[in-house]
mmCIF file of C-alpha atoms in Angstrom:
data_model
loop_
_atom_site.group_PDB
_atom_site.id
_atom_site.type_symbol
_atom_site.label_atom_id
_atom_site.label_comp_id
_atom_site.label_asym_id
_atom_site.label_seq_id
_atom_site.Cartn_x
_atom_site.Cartn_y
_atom_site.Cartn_z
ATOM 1 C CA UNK P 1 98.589 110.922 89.364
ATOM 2 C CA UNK P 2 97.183 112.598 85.863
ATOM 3 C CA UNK P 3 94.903 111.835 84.037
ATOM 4 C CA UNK P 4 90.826 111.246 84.254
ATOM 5 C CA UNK P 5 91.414 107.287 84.129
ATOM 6 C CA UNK P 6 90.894 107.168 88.372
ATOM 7 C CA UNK P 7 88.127 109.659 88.579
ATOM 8 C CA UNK P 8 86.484 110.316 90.741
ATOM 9 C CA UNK P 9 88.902 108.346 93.719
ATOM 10 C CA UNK P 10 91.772 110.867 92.548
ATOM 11 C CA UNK P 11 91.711 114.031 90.372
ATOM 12 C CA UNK P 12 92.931 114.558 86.967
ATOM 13 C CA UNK P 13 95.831 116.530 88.006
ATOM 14 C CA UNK P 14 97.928 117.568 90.879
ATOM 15 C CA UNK P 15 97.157 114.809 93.657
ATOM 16 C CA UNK P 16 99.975 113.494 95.359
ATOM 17 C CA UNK P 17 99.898 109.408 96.400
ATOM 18 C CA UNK P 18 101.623 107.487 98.569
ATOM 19 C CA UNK P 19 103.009 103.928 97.253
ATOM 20 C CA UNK P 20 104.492 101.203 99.475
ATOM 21 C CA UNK P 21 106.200 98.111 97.493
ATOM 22 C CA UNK P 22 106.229 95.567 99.948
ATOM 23 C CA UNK P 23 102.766 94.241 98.968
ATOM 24 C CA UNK P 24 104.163 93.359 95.586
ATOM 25 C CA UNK P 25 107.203 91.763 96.576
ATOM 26 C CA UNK P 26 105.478 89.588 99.455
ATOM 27 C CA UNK P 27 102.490 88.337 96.906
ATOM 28 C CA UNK P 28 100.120 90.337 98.994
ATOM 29 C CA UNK P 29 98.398 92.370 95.878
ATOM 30 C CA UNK P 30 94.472 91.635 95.656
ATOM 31 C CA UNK P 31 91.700 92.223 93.504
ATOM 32 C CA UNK P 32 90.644 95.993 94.204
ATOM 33 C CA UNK P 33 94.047 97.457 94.902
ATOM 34 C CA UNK P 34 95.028 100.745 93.680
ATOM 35 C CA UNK P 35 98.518 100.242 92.066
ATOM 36 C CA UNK P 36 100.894 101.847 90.352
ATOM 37 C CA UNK P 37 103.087 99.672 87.326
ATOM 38 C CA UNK P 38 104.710 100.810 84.304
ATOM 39 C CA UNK P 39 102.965 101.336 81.313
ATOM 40 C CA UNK P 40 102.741 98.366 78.963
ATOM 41 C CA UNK P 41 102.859 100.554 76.300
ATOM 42 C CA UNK P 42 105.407 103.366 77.341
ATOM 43 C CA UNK P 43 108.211 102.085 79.623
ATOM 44 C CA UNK P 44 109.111 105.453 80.494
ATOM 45 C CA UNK P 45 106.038 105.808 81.892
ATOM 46 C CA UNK P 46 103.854 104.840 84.651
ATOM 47 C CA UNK P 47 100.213 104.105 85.400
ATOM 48 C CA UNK P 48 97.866 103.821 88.128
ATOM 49 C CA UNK P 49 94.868 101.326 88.009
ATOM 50 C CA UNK P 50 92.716 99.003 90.038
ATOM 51 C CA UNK P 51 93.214 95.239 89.642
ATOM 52 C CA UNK P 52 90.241 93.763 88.611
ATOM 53 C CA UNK P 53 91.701 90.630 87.812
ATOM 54 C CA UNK P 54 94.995 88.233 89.138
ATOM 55 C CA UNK P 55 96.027 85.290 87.451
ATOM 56 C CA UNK P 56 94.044 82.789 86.563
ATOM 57 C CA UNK P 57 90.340 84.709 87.217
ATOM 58 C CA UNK P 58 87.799 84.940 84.690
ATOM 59 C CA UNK P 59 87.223 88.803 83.884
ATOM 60 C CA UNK P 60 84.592 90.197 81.957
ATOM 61 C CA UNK P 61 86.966 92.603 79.401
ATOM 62 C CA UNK P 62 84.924 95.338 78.930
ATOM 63 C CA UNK P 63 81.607 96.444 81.289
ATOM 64 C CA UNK P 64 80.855 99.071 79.563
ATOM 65 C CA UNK P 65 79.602 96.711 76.789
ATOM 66 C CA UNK P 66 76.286 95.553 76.709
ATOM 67 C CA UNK P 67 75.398 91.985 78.078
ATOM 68 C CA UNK P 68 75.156 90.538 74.912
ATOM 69 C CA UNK P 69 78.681 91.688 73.220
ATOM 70 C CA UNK P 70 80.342 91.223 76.500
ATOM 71 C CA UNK P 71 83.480 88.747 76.288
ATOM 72 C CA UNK P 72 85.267 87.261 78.770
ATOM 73 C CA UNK P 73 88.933 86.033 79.188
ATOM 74 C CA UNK P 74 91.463 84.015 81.819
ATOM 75 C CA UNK P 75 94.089 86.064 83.410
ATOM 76 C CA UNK P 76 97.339 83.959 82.023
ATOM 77 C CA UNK P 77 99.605 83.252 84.644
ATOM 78 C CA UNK P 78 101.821 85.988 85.674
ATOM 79 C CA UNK P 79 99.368 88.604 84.688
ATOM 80 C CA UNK P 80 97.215 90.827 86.074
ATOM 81 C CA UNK P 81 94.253 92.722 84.675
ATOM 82 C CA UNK P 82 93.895 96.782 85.003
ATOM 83 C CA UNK P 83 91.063 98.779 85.019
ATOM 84 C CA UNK P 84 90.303 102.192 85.657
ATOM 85 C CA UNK P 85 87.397 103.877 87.983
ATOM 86 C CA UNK P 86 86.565 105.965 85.041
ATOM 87 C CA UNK P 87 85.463 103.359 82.772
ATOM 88 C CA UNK P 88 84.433 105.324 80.097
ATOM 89 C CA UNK P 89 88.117 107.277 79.792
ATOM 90 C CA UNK P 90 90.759 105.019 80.703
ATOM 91 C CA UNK P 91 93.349 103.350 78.977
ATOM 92 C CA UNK P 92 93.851 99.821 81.295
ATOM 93 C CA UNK P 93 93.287 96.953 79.894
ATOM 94 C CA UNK P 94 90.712 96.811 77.510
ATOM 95 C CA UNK P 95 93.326 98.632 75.385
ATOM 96 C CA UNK P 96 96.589 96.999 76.319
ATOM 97 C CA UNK P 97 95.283 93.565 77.391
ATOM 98 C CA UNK P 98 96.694 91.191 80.501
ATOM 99 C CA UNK P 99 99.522 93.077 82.076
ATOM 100 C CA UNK P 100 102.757 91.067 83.446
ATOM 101 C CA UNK P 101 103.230 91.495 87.263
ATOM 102 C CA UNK P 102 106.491 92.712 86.704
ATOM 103 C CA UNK P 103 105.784 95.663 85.461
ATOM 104 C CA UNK P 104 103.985 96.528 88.528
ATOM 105 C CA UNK P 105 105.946 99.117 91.198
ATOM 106 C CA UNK P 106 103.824 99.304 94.333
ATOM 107 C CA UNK P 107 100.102 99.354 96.119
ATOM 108 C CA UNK P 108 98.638 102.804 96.550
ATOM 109 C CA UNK P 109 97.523 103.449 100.038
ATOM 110 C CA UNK P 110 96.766 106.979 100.844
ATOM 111 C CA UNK P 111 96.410 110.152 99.011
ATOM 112 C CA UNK P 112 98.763 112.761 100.368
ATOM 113 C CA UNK P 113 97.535 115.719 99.503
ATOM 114 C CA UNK P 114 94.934 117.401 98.333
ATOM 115 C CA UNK P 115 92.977 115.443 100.470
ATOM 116 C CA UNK P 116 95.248 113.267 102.820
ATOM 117 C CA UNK P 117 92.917 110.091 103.639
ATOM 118 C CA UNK P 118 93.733 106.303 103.184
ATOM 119 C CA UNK P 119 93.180 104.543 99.924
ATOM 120 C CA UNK P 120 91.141 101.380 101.282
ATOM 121 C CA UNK P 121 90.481 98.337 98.973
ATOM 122 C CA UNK P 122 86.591 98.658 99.291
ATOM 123 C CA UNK P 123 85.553 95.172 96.903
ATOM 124 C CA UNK P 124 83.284 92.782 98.696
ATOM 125 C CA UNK P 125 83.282 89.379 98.570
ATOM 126 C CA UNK P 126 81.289 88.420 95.763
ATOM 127 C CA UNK P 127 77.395 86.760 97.018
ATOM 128 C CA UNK P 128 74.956 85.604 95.134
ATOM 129 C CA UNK P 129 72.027 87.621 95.096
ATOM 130 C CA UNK P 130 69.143 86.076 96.201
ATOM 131 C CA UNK Q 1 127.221 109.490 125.480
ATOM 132 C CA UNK Q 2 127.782 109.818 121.852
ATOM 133 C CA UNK Q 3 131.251 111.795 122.538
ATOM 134 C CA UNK Q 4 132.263 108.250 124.614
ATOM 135 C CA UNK Q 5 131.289 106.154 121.604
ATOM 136 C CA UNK Q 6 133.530 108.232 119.309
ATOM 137 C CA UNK Q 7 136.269 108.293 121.520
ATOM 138 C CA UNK Q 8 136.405 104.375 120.937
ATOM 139 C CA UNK Q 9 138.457 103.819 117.785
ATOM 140 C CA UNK Q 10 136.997 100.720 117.045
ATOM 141 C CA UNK Q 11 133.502 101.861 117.116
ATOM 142 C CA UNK Q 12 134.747 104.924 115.461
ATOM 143 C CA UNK Q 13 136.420 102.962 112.546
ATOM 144 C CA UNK Q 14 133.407 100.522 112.383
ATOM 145 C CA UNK Q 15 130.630 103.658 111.585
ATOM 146 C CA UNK Q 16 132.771 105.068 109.601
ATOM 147 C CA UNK Q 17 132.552 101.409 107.307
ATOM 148 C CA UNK Q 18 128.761 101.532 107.640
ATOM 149 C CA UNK Q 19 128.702 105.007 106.082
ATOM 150 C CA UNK Q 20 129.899 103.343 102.870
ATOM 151 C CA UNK Q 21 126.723 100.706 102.465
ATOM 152 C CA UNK Q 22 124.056 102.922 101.489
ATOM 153 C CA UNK Q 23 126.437 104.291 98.206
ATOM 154 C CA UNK Q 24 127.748 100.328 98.341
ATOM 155 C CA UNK Q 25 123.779 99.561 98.286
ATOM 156 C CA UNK Q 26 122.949 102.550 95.362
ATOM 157 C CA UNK Q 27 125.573 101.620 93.370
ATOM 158 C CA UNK Q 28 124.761 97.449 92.660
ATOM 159 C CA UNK Q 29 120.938 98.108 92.429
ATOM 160 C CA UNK Q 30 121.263 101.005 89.652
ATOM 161 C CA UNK Q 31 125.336 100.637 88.335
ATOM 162 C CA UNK Q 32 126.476 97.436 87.973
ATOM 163 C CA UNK Q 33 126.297 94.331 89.409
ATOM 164 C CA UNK Q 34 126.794 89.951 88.663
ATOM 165 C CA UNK Q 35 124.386 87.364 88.115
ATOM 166 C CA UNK Q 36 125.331 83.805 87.563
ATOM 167 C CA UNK Q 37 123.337 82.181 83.997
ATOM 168 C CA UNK Q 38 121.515 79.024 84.789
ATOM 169 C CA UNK Q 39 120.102 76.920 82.258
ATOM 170 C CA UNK Q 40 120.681 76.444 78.402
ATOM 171 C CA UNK Q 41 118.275 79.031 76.408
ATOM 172 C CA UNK Q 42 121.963 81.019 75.845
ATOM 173 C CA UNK Q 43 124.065 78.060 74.453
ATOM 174 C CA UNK Q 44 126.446 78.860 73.157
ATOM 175 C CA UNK Q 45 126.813 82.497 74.361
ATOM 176 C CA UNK Q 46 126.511 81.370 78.400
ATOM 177 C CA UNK Q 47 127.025 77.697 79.822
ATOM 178 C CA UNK Q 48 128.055 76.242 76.245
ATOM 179 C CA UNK Q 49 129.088 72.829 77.898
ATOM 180 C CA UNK Q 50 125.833 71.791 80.190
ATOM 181 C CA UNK Q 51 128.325 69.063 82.140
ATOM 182 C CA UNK Q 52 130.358 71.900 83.459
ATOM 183 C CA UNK Q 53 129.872 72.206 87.321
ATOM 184 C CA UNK Q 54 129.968 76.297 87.838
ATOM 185 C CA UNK Q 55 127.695 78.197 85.760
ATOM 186 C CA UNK Q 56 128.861 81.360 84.180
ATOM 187 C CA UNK Q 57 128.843 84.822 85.997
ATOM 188 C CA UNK Q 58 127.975 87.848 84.131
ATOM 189 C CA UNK Q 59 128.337 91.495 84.395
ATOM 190 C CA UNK Q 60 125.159 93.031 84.582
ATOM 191 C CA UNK Q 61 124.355 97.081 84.047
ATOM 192 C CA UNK Q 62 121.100 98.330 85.175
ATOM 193 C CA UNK Q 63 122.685 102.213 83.957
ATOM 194 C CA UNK Q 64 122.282 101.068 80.142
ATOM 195 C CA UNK Q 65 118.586 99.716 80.715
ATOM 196 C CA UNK Q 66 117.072 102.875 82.187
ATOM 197 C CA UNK Q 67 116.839 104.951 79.165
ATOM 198 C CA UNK Q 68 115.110 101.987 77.517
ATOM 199 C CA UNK Q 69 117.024 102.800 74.341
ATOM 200 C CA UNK Q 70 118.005 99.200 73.058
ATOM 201 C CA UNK Q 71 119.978 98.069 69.927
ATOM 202 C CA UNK Q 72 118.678 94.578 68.177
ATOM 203 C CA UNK Q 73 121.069 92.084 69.296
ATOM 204 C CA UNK Q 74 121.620 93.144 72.840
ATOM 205 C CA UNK Q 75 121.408 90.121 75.480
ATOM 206 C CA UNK Q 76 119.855 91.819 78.528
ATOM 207 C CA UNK Q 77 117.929 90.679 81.655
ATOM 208 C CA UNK Q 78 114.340 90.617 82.326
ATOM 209 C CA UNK Q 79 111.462 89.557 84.632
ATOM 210 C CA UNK Q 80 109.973 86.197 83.309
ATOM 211 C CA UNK Q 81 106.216 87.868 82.093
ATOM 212 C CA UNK Q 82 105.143 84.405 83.089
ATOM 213 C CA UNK Q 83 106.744 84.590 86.588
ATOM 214 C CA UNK Q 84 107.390 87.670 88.307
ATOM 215 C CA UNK Q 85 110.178 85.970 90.541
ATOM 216 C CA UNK Q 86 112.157 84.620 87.515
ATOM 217 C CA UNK Q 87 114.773 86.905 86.013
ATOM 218 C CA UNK Q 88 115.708 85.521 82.615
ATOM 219 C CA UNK Q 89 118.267 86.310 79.968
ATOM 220 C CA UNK Q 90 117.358 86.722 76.173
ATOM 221 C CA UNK Q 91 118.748 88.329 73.093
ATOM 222 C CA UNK Q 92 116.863 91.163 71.933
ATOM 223 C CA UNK Q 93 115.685 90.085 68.203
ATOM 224 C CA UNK Q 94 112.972 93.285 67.295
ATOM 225 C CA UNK Q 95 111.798 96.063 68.634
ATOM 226 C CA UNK Q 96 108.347 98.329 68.310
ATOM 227 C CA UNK Q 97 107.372 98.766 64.758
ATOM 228 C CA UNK Q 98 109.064 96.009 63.813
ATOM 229 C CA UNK Q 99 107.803 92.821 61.879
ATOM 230 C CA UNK Q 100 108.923 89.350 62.977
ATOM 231 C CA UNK Q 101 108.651 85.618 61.144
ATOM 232 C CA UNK Q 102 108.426 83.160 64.509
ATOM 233 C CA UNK Q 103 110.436 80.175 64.174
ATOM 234 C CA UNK Q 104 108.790 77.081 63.069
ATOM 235 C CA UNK Q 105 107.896 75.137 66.194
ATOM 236 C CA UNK Q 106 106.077 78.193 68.027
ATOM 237 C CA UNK Q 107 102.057 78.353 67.381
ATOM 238 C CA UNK Q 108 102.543 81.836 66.876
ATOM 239 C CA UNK Q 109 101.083 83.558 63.543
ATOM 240 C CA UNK Q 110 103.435 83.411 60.553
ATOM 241 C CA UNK Q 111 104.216 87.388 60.887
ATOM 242 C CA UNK Q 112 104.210 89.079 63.992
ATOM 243 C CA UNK Q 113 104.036 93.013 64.414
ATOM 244 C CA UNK Q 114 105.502 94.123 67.688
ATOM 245 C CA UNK Q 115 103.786 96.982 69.006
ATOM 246 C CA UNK Q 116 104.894 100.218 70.977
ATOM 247 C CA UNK Q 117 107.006 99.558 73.718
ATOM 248 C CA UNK Q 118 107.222 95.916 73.300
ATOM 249 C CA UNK Q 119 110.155 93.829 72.012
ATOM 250 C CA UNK Q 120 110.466 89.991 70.772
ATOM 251 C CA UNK Q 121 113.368 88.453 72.505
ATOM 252 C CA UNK Q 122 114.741 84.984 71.865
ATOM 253 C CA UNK Q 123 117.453 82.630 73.450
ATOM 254 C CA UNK Q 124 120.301 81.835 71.580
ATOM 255 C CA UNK Q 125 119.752 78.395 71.593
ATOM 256 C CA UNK Q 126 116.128 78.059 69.696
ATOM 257 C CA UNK Q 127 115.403 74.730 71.166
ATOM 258 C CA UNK Q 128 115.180 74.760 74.721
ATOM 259 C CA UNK Q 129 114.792 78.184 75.458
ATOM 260 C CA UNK Q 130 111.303 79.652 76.294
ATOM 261 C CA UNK Q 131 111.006 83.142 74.872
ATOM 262 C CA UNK Q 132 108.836 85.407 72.855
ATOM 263 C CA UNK Q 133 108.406 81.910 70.271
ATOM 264 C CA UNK Q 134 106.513 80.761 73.664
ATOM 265 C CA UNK Q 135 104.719 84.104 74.891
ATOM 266 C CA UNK Q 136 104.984 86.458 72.039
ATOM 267 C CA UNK Q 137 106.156 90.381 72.735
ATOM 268 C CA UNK Q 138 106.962 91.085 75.715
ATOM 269 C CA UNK Q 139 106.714 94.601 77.176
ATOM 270 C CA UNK Q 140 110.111 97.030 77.273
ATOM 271 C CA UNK Q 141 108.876 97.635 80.860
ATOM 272 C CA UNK Q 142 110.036 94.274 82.624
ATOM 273 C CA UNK Q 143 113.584 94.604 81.078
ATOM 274 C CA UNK Q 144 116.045 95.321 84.087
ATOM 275 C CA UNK Q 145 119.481 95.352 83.347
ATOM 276 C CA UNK Q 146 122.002 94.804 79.970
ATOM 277 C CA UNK Q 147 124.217 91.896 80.093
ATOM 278 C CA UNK Q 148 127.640 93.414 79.534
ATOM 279 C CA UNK Q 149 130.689 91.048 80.174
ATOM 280 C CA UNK Q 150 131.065 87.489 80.945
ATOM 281 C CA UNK Q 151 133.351 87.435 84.110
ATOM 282 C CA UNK Q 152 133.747 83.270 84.790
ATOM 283 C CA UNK Q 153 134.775 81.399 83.422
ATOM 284 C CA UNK Q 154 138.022 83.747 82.693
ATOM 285 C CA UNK Q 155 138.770 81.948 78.866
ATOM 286 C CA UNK Q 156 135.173 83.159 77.893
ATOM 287 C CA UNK Q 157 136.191 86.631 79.681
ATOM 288 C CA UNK Q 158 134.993 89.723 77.444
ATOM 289 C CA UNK Q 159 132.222 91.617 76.500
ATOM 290 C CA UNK Q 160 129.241 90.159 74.989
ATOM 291 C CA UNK Q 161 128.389 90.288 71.716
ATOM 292 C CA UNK Q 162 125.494 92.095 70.091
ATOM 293 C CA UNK Q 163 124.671 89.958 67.328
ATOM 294 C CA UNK Q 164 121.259 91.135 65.204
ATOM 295 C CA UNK Q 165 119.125 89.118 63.160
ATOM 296 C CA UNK Q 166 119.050 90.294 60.389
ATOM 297 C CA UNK Q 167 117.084 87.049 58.350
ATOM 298 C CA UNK Q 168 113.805 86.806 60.126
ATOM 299 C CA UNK Q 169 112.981 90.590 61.048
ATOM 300 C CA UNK Q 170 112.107 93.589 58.951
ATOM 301 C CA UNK Q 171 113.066 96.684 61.075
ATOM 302 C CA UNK Q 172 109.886 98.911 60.625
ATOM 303 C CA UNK Q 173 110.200 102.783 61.934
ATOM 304 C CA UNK Q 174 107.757 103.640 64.756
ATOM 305 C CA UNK Q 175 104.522 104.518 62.640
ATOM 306 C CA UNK Q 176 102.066 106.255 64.783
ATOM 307 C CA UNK Q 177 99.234 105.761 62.212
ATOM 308 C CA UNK Q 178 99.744 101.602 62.795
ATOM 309 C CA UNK Q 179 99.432 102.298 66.551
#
């Protein structure tokens, strides 16, 4: 992983992941997985995000914005929707838009090294406040 | 043990076959390997007569797709961007920086500007083929493989042409200023 998009879950240089691909091939991806896909905008390249957003949810595209200027948008189908941890450097979608979910290449589920641990999908279920 | 299973010639001649599937294995997922075309998006390049009973088989090469250096014109194979489990087969029409005129009957703007590391692709046949007229650039990414040679049936056998379009795209050179 490089790059300040995932801080502060992984570092901005030298950390070392672990990727298995059989959640992506057996429709097991969720909202809140770490993943790695190719980059949208550089195939020689790859990313590593968070989905925030499978096909067909409603997704709020930026949080960063304030409430008022916020906009939201439908996942097409097929598509998934990136985000970073760093939200205020990272290029995921906000920049790129909807991603296809072929471009993705596997779940993320532990950090080798420089601190081996497991990568857990920590989202709640969403409840209403009261 | 192991010295009484090699002294069996037939277990001995069988290991010695499995040895070959993991090159066997490396060599159709990232060399070469045949897909039959379903469907009519290619007419008339694949399946020109839809009442024939066998589709066609093509020669697929994943080699030519890694570099993701593609000429205009190439037919290659890609994930669906509308379903990941569908592997379709388009012509490559533009590529990144370049401008594109849609055809008529897509709701597409009049001139569309295809951005870094995507590519507009099109079937041959413009009426029943659902490609970038339908869901606009697609990105370089989901492209797997180059179609290379039709192998059935054999009086279609050869390579497959790269035919550009020349009328309704303006190649554009990668301007990083546009970006």
């Amino acid at each position: 992983c490089m790059g300040p998009s995932m801080l502060p879950t992984f570092n901005m240089d030298g950390d070392i992941v672990a990727i298995e691909h059989l959640s992506k091939r057996y429709k097991r991806l969720s909202v809140g997985d770490v993943v790695v896909c190719i980059s949208p905008v550089n195939p020689g390249r790859a990313v590593c995000k968070r989905i925030l957003g499978m096909e067909g949810d409603h997704v709020c595209e930026d949080p960063t914005l304030r409430e008022v200027e916020r906009k939201y948008i439908d996942v097409p189908e097929g598509h998934v929707w990136l985000s970073g941890d760093n939200l205020s450097n990272s290029n995921d979608s906000r920049t790129y838009g909807p991603v296809p979910y072929g471009l993705i290449r596997g779940r993320v589920f532990a950090r080798v090294w420089p601190d081996p641990g497991w990568i857990a999908n920590n989202f709640l279920p969403y409840t209403s406040y009261p | 043990m192991t010295s009484r299973l090699w002294s069996n010639p037939n277990a001995r001649a069988a290991i010695k076959t499995l040895t070959w599937f993991p090159l066997l294995f490396f060599f159709l997922e990232n060399g070469y390997s045949t897909a039959t075309v379903q469907g009519r998006s290619m007419q008339p390049t694949f399946n020109p007569d839809s009442n024939k009973l066998s589709p066609d088989i093509v020669l697929l090469s994943h080699w030519g797709a890694i570099g993701h250096k593609f000429q205009r014109g190439e037919v290659v194979a890609m994930t669906s961007p509308h379903n990941p489990d569908l592997t379709i087969t388009k012509r490559i029409i533009a590529l990144e920086g370049d401008s594109v005129r849609p055809l008529p009957q897509s709701d597409q703007k009049s001139v569309v500007y295809v951005p870094k590391g995507h590519c507009w692709v099109e079937g041959d046949e413009r009426f029943h083929s659902r490609d970038s007229n339908a869901f606009g650039t697609v990105p370089m990414g989901l492209i797997n493989s180059k179609v290379v040679y039709i192998l059935w049936p054999l009086s279609r056998f050869g390579k497959v042409e790269v035919k550009p379009n020349v009328e309704r795209v303006s190649a554009g050179s990668v301007d990083s200023m546009r970006l």
